[in-house]
């Protein structure tokens, strides 16, 4: 993919919406593309997450280990989806195993790159903080909606 295609893809992500072209260009330039062959795992559930991935081409199947100890397909994601967004900010575990459904191209964004950008652009840090707060609020709201099932 061309740098301009990467910038366009990154600009469409909720986490990066509102960033200017120069900021998006720095992310795209500092990130790396990885190809994953069909059937190969991009990462495994419970592994430490030191980066996020953006699906640029192809589809990825997301599996979680069920109570029976077997992997269960949760969903399929395609271009324009960011996986493990929270890994850009802090150390977390992968919540699922990601397997290429077909040949896939992903953009790998490391936590170190992201932190450098936040240090260089304090206004970007405020925007990202706001987006993360919105995501956490939505997550909390969703979990509260499930609470009656466990009462």
Short mmCIF file of C-alpha atoms in Angstrom, two decimals:
data_model
loop_
_atom_site.label_atom_id
_atom_site.label_comp_id
_atom_site.label_asym_id
_atom_site.label_seq_id
_atom_site.Cartn_x
_atom_site.Cartn_y
_atom_site.Cartn_z
CA UNK A 1 0.00 0.00 0.00
CA UNK A 2 1.12 3.54 -0.66
CA UNK A 3 1.74 5.94 2.22
CA UNK A 4 -1.29 7.98 1.12
CA UNK A 5 -3.48 4.86 1.36
CA UNK A 6 -2.20 4.18 4.88
CA UNK A 7 -2.94 7.78 5.91
CA UNK A 8 -6.47 7.50 4.54
CA UNK A 9 -7.02 4.22 6.39
CA UNK A 10 -5.67 5.62 9.68
CA UNK A 11 -7.75 8.81 9.36
CA UNK A 12 -10.92 6.70 9.28
CA UNK A 13 -10.17 5.08 12.67
CA UNK A 14 -12.10 6.59 15.59
CA UNK A 15 -8.93 6.78 17.72
CA UNK A 16 -7.18 8.91 15.10
CA UNK A 17 -10.10 11.00 13.86
CA UNK A 18 -9.33 14.67 14.30
CA UNK A 19 -5.59 14.24 13.76
CA UNK A 20 -4.09 16.31 10.98
CA UNK A 21 -2.31 14.89 7.92
CA UNK A 22 1.17 15.51 9.36
CA UNK A 23 0.35 13.53 12.51
CA UNK A 24 -1.21 10.72 10.48
CA UNK A 25 1.81 10.71 8.15
CA UNK A 26 4.13 10.25 11.16
CA UNK A 27 2.10 7.28 12.35
CA UNK A 28 1.99 5.73 8.87
CA UNK A 29 5.70 6.32 8.29
CA UNK A 30 6.72 4.88 11.66
CA UNK A 31 4.44 1.85 11.47
CA UNK A 32 5.25 -1.33 9.59
CA UNK A 33 3.26 -3.54 7.25
CA UNK A 34 3.04 -7.24 7.94
CA UNK A 35 1.65 -9.93 5.71
CA UNK A 36 -0.03 -12.92 7.31
CA UNK A 37 -0.81 -15.99 5.23
CA UNK A 38 -4.26 -17.58 5.34
CA UNK A 39 -4.63 -19.81 8.39
CA UNK A 40 -1.70 -18.25 10.26
CA UNK A 41 -2.14 -16.56 13.65
CA UNK A 42 -1.31 -12.87 13.94
CA UNK A 43 -1.33 -13.19 17.75
CA UNK A 44 -2.69 -15.48 20.45
CA UNK A 45 -5.13 -14.96 23.30
CA UNK A 46 -3.49 -14.00 26.63
CA UNK A 47 -0.17 -13.03 24.96
CA UNK A 48 1.25 -9.65 26.00
CA UNK A 49 0.17 -6.89 23.61
CA UNK A 50 2.92 -4.40 22.81
CA UNK A 51 1.27 -3.02 19.70
CA UNK A 52 -1.99 -2.53 17.86
CA UNK A 53 -2.78 -3.76 14.37
CA UNK A 54 -4.91 -2.14 11.70
CA UNK A 55 -6.33 -4.46 9.07
CA UNK A 56 -5.38 -3.00 5.69
CA UNK A 57 -6.42 -5.89 3.41
CA UNK A 58 -8.15 -9.21 3.94
CA UNK A 59 -10.14 -10.62 6.85
CA UNK A 60 -9.14 -11.82 10.29
CA UNK A 61 -11.11 -14.27 12.42
CA UNK A 62 -11.13 -13.61 16.17
CA UNK A 63 -11.32 -16.65 18.45
CA UNK A 64 -11.69 -16.96 22.22
CA UNK A 65 -11.06 -20.06 24.28
CA UNK A 66 -14.40 -21.28 25.62
CA UNK A 67 -15.17 -22.99 28.90
CA UNK A 68 -14.70 -26.28 27.09
CA UNK A 69 -11.07 -25.30 26.37
CA UNK A 70 -11.69 -25.08 22.63
CA UNK A 71 -11.41 -21.99 20.43
CA UNK A 72 -14.72 -20.45 19.39
CA UNK A 73 -15.10 -17.99 16.52
CA UNK A 74 -16.40 -14.70 17.93
CA UNK A 75 -16.33 -12.54 14.81
CA UNK A 76 -14.58 -11.66 11.57
CA UNK A 77 -13.08 -8.25 10.90
CA UNK A 78 -11.85 -6.60 7.74
CA UNK A 79 -10.11 -3.50 6.46
CA UNK A 80 -10.29 -0.43 8.64
CA UNK A 81 -10.51 -2.25 11.98
CA UNK A 82 -7.95 -1.68 14.73
CA UNK A 83 -7.12 -4.65 16.94
CA UNK A 84 -5.81 -4.19 20.51
CA UNK A 85 -6.20 -0.40 20.54
CA UNK A 86 -5.58 -0.23 24.30
CA UNK A 87 -2.09 -1.74 23.79
CA UNK A 88 -1.01 1.63 22.40
CA UNK A 89 -1.46 3.17 25.82
CA UNK A 90 -0.65 0.46 28.36
CA UNK A 91 0.46 -3.14 28.78
CA UNK A 92 -2.49 -5.50 28.28
CA UNK A 93 -3.09 -9.10 27.29
CA UNK A 94 -4.59 -10.06 23.96
CA UNK A 95 -8.27 -10.83 24.50
CA UNK A 96 -8.53 -13.25 21.58
CA UNK A 97 -6.53 -15.17 19.00
CA UNK A 98 -6.44 -13.49 15.59
CA UNK A 99 -6.15 -15.82 12.58
CA UNK A 100 -5.96 -14.74 8.94
CA UNK A 101 -9.08 -15.97 7.11
CA UNK A 102 -7.27 -15.26 3.82
CA UNK A 103 -3.96 -13.57 3.04
CA UNK A 104 -3.95 -10.42 5.15
CA UNK A 105 -1.99 -7.16 5.22
CA UNK A 106 -1.90 -5.37 8.58
CA UNK A 107 -0.29 -2.17 9.80
CA UNK A 108 1.58 -2.66 13.08
CA UNK A 109 1.72 0.37 15.38
CA UNK A 110 3.96 -0.02 18.42
CA UNK A 111 3.34 1.50 21.83
CA UNK A 112 6.79 3.17 21.67
CA UNK A 113 5.89 4.94 18.41
CA UNK A 114 2.55 6.03 19.79
CA UNK A 115 4.09 7.37 23.02
CA UNK A 116 6.68 9.35 21.03
CA UNK A 117 3.88 10.98 19.06
CA UNK A 118 1.98 11.83 22.24
CA UNK A 119 5.10 13.48 23.67
CA UNK A 120 5.69 15.51 20.51
CA UNK A 121 2.05 16.55 20.11
CA UNK A 122 0.38 17.30 23.48
CA UNK A 123 -2.87 18.27 21.72
CA UNK A 124 -2.89 14.82 20.13
CA UNK A 125 -2.55 13.31 23.61
CA UNK A 126 -5.65 15.21 24.76
CA UNK A 127 -7.63 14.02 21.71
CA UNK A 128 -6.58 10.42 22.25
CA UNK A 129 -7.35 10.63 25.98
CA UNK A 130 -10.85 11.87 25.13
CA UNK A 131 -11.39 9.00 22.66
CA UNK A 132 -10.18 6.43 25.19
CA UNK A 133 -12.54 7.82 27.83
CA UNK A 134 -15.42 7.54 25.35
CA UNK A 135 -14.46 3.93 24.56
CA UNK A 136 -14.23 3.04 28.25
CA UNK A 137 -17.59 4.68 28.97
CA UNK A 138 -19.18 2.64 26.17
CA UNK A 139 -17.56 -0.52 27.53
CA UNK A 140 -18.85 0.17 31.04
CA UNK A 141 -22.32 0.91 29.71
CA UNK A 142 -22.29 -2.35 27.76
CA UNK A 143 -21.17 -4.36 30.78
CA UNK A 144 -23.85 -2.74 32.97
CA UNK A 145 -26.46 -3.83 30.45
CA UNK A 146 -25.28 -7.44 30.92
CA UNK A 147 -25.36 -7.29 34.74
CA UNK A 148 -28.96 -8.59 35.08
CA UNK A 149 -27.91 -11.82 33.35
CA UNK A 150 -25.53 -12.59 36.19
CA UNK A 151 -27.78 -11.66 39.13
#
